[in-house]
Amino acid sequence: MTALTVYLDRRQLAILLMGFGSGLPFALAGATLSWWLSRAGIDKTSIGLFALVALPYSLKFLWAPAFDHLRPPAVFRRLGRRRGWIVVIQLALIVAILLLGRSEPGAGLFLTGVLALAVAFLSASQDVVVDAYRIDVLEEVEQGAGAAATQTGWRVAFYWVAGAGAQALSDFTDWSLIYAIMAGCMGVGLLGTLIGPEPAARVRPQSDDRTGPRLRAYVVEPFRDFMTRPGWGVILLFALLYKYGDAISGIMTNPFFVELGFTGVEVAQVAKLFGFFATIAGMALGGILVARWGSFLSLLLGGLLQAATNLLFAVQAHLGHDLGMLYIAIGADNFTGGIGSAAFVAYLSGLCSARFTATQYALLTSFMAFGRTVLSSGAGWFADQVDWVTFFTATAGM
């Protein structure tokens, strides 16, 4: 199999489009929402607390077993277990995104928070099944390409569409129309689900029809199986903390850009468009490094570089509204983040048992999300207490 042949497959195209469908709602309930809140005059402490909206990404392992074992609603069962559930969730996401766009943060922040939480819950649920689909439908030799495909689709949606597109449009139109357009873009992910083949049935844990044995087989066994791995506790701690410093800084970048006077178009062209290419380049290099060096050295290099590039935002804070420096800071941060992400996804995917794909991958990424959400929810308060130079220097230390 040549280097390019692995990508020339209908499954990889489906995974690419599903990745797009995952990245879109993640931005709309996260970074893009924080930009909207900043433009609406919401204080930084409240914006920081909105990180808690992403709590479902940290808790998705609790309901992930349902997607490993329960069948989707009857009308969607002909698509299969994986694709049927994905379509159900994607349709619900379209409705939730439309409703979020019709909320008014300045007049009722609580309602905006509730609707954002609904989007995040559905988005996290979609991630559970899409990740399981990717791992189930590909052979081991294809997993690296699958990780690259889903990450590329995710970043196209996150950076270009729900990121750059939404933020640039916010200079010219209202947010209800923007979120309606984004809801329509969920059709890309839906298309990917419909064109992809259903994975072959995997061997499932056996149980009788009684509630106790069924509960053990569906809920307890995936975690018991994971805990047979040497160093499983350290693995979970690693998943929790690997992206922690970047999570703290990332939550406050949009309020930071607003305070420095960058426009939506400027942020879109640098942070979302240019930043996208920097991330893809970093991911490509990360994939090469994993193949040549293995996971440990690749993850170590990515982690050190991610920490170091946070200092560039401290330089940006000192210089103020300097578009050239913004290119440097965003480019370096996204490039190194891409290296770390490619190695991280490949590493976590390789830890999952075929019998419990959805549950175990959800467990690992839930710990990662917990560091990004709950542990970083005080970022806004911290930013209110110190200047931006101190803030970004501290995140490098974290």
Short mmCIF file of N, CA, C and O in Angstrom, two decimals, residues 293-343:
data_model
loop_
_atom_site.label_atom_id
_atom_site.label_comp_id
_atom_site.label_asym_id
_atom_site.label_seq_id
_atom_site.Cartn_x
_atom_site.Cartn_y
_atom_site.Cartn_z
N TRP A 293 9.72 8.11 15.06
CA TRP A 293 10.23 8.16 16.44
C TRP A 293 9.39 7.37 17.43
O TRP A 293 9.84 7.09 18.53
N GLY A 294 8.12 7.11 17.07
CA GLY A 294 7.21 6.50 18.03
C GLY A 294 6.45 7.56 18.81
O GLY A 294 6.71 8.76 18.69
N SER A 295 5.53 7.11 19.65
CA SER A 295 4.64 8.04 20.35
C SER A 295 5.34 8.88 21.41
O SER A 295 5.11 10.08 21.52
N PHE A 296 6.23 8.25 22.19
CA PHE A 296 6.78 8.95 23.35
C PHE A 296 7.55 10.21 22.96
O PHE A 296 7.26 11.30 23.45
N LEU A 297 8.53 10.08 22.08
CA LEU A 297 9.33 11.24 21.69
C LEU A 297 8.49 12.29 20.96
O LEU A 297 8.69 13.49 21.14
N SER A 298 7.53 11.83 20.15
CA SER A 298 6.67 12.77 19.42
C SER A 298 5.80 13.57 20.38
O SER A 298 5.64 14.80 20.24
N LEU A 299 5.21 12.90 21.37
CA LEU A 299 4.38 13.58 22.35
C LEU A 299 5.22 14.51 23.23
O LEU A 299 4.78 15.60 23.59
N LEU A 300 6.43 14.09 23.57
CA LEU A 300 7.31 14.92 24.39
C LEU A 300 7.68 16.21 23.66
O LEU A 300 7.57 17.31 24.22
N LEU A 301 8.08 16.08 22.40
CA LEU A 301 8.44 17.26 21.61
C LEU A 301 7.23 18.19 21.45
O LEU A 301 7.34 19.41 21.64
N GLY A 302 6.08 17.61 21.10
CA GLY A 302 4.87 18.42 20.93
C GLY A 302 4.49 19.15 22.20
O GLY A 302 4.12 20.34 22.17
N GLY A 303 4.59 18.48 23.34
CA GLY A 303 4.23 19.11 24.61
C GLY A 303 5.15 20.26 24.97
O GLY A 303 4.69 21.33 25.40
N LEU A 304 6.45 20.08 24.80
CA LEU A 304 7.40 21.15 25.11
C LEU A 304 7.21 22.36 24.20
O LEU A 304 7.24 23.51 24.65
N LEU A 305 7.00 22.11 22.91
CA LEU A 305 6.81 23.22 21.97
C LEU A 305 5.50 23.96 22.23
O LEU A 305 5.43 25.18 22.11
N GLN A 306 4.43 23.21 22.57
CA GLN A 306 3.15 23.86 22.88
C GLN A 306 3.28 24.81 24.06
O GLN A 306 2.71 25.90 24.06
N ALA A 307 4.03 24.40 25.07
CA ALA A 307 4.23 25.26 26.23
C ALA A 307 5.02 26.51 25.85
O ALA A 307 4.66 27.64 26.23
N ALA A 308 6.09 26.31 25.09
CA ALA A 308 6.97 27.43 24.75
C ALA A 308 6.26 28.48 23.91
O ALA A 308 6.47 29.69 24.09
N THR A 309 5.40 28.06 22.98
CA THR A 309 4.78 29.03 22.08
C THR A 309 3.72 29.89 22.78
O THR A 309 3.32 30.93 22.24
N ASN A 310 3.27 29.50 23.97
CA ASN A 310 2.37 30.38 24.72
C ASN A 310 3.05 31.70 25.07
O ASN A 310 2.39 32.73 25.24
N LEU A 311 4.38 31.69 25.19
CA LEU A 311 5.12 32.91 25.51
C LEU A 311 5.01 33.94 24.39
O LEU A 311 5.16 35.14 24.64
N LEU A 312 4.75 33.49 23.17
CA LEU A 312 4.61 34.44 22.06
C LEU A 312 3.38 35.33 22.24
O LEU A 312 3.35 36.48 21.79
N PHE A 313 2.34 34.81 22.92
CA PHE A 313 1.17 35.64 23.19
C PHE A 313 1.48 36.69 24.25
O PHE A 313 0.88 37.77 24.26
N ALA A 314 2.42 36.40 25.13
CA ALA A 314 2.88 37.41 26.09
C ALA A 314 3.59 38.54 25.35
O ALA A 314 3.41 39.73 25.69
N VAL A 315 4.36 38.19 24.32
CA VAL A 315 5.00 39.22 23.49
C VAL A 315 3.93 40.03 22.76
O VAL A 315 4.02 41.26 22.65
N GLN A 316 2.90 39.34 22.25
CA GLN A 316 1.79 40.03 21.58
C GLN A 316 1.12 41.02 22.52
O GLN A 316 0.81 42.16 22.13
N ALA A 317 0.91 40.62 23.77
CA ALA A 317 0.29 41.51 24.74
C ALA A 317 1.14 42.76 24.97
O ALA A 317 0.62 43.86 25.15
N HIS A 318 2.46 42.59 24.95
CA HIS A 318 3.37 43.73 25.15
C HIS A 318 3.33 44.68 23.95
O HIS A 318 3.34 45.91 24.12
N LEU A 319 3.24 44.13 22.73
CA LEU A 319 3.26 44.95 21.52
C LEU A 319 1.89 45.55 21.20
O LEU A 319 1.81 46.59 20.54
N GLY A 320 0.82 44.90 21.65
CA GLY A 320 -0.52 45.41 21.38
C GLY A 320 -1.02 45.00 20.00
O GLY A 320 -0.74 43.89 19.52
N HIS A 321 -1.75 45.89 19.34
CA HIS A 321 -2.36 45.60 18.04
C HIS A 321 -1.28 45.60 16.95
O HIS A 321 -1.08 46.57 16.23
N ASP A 322 -0.61 44.46 16.82
CA ASP A 322 0.47 44.28 15.85
C ASP A 322 0.14 43.05 15.02
O ASP A 322 0.28 41.91 15.48
N LEU A 323 -0.33 43.26 13.79
CA LEU A 323 -0.81 42.15 12.97
C LEU A 323 0.32 41.19 12.61
O LEU A 323 0.12 39.97 12.55
N GLY A 324 1.52 41.71 12.39
CA GLY A 324 2.65 40.85 12.07
C GLY A 324 2.97 39.89 13.19
O GLY A 324 3.21 38.70 12.97
N MET A 325 2.98 40.40 14.42
CA MET A 325 3.24 39.53 15.57
C MET A 325 2.13 38.52 15.75
O MET A 325 2.39 37.38 16.19
N LEU A 326 0.91 38.90 15.41
CA LEU A 326 -0.20 37.95 15.53
C LEU A 326 0.00 36.76 14.60
O LEU A 326 -0.28 35.61 14.97
N TYR A 327 0.50 37.02 13.39
CA TYR A 327 0.82 35.93 12.47
C TYR A 327 1.85 34.98 13.08
O TYR A 327 1.74 33.76 12.99
N ILE A 328 2.88 35.56 13.69
CA ILE A 328 3.94 34.74 14.28
C ILE A 328 3.40 33.90 15.44
O ILE A 328 3.64 32.69 15.53
N ALA A 329 2.66 34.56 16.35
CA ALA A 329 2.15 33.87 17.53
C ALA A 329 1.17 32.75 17.15
O ALA A 329 1.27 31.62 17.63
N ILE A 330 0.22 33.08 16.28
CA ILE A 330 -0.78 32.09 15.86
C ILE A 330 -0.13 30.96 15.07
O ILE A 330 -0.42 29.78 15.29
N GLY A 331 0.76 31.32 14.15
CA GLY A 331 1.41 30.30 13.32
C GLY A 331 2.19 29.30 14.15
O GLY A 331 2.06 28.08 13.98
N ALA A 332 3.02 29.81 15.06
CA ALA A 332 3.83 28.92 15.88
C ALA A 332 2.98 28.08 16.82
O ALA A 332 3.20 26.88 16.99
N ASP A 333 1.97 28.71 17.45
CA ASP A 333 1.12 28.00 18.40
C ASP A 333 0.33 26.89 17.71
O ASP A 333 0.23 25.77 18.22
N ASN A 334 -0.23 27.18 16.55
CA ASN A 334 -1.02 26.18 15.84
C ASN A 334 -0.16 25.07 15.25
O ASN A 334 -0.55 23.90 15.22
N PHE A 335 1.03 25.43 14.77
CA PHE A 335 1.93 24.41 14.21
C PHE A 335 2.34 23.40 15.27
O PHE A 335 2.26 22.19 15.06
N THR A 336 2.75 23.89 16.41
CA THR A 336 3.17 22.98 17.49
C THR A 336 1.97 22.22 18.05
O THR A 336 2.10 21.05 18.43
N GLY A 337 0.80 22.88 18.10
CA GLY A 337 -0.40 22.18 18.54
C GLY A 337 -0.76 21.04 17.61
O GLY A 337 -1.24 19.99 18.04
N GLY A 338 -0.54 21.23 16.30
CA GLY A 338 -0.80 20.17 15.33
C GLY A 338 0.09 18.97 15.53
O GLY A 338 -0.34 17.82 15.41
N ILE A 339 1.36 19.22 15.85
CA ILE A 339 2.29 18.12 16.12
C ILE A 339 1.79 17.29 17.30
O ILE A 339 1.70 16.06 17.23
N GLY A 340 1.44 17.99 18.39
CA GLY A 340 0.96 17.29 19.57
C GLY A 340 -0.35 16.56 19.34
O GLY A 340 -0.53 15.43 19.81
N SER A 341 -1.27 17.17 18.58
CA SER A 341 -2.58 16.56 18.36
C SER A 341 -2.48 15.28 17.54
O SER A 341 -3.16 14.30 17.83
N ALA A 342 -1.67 15.29 16.49
CA ALA A 342 -1.52 14.09 15.66
C ALA A 342 -0.99 12.92 16.48
O ALA A 342 -1.50 11.80 16.39
N ALA A 343 0.02 13.19 17.28
CA ALA A 343 0.59 12.13 18.12
C ALA A 343 -0.41 11.67 19.18
O ALA A 343 -0.52 10.48 19.49
#
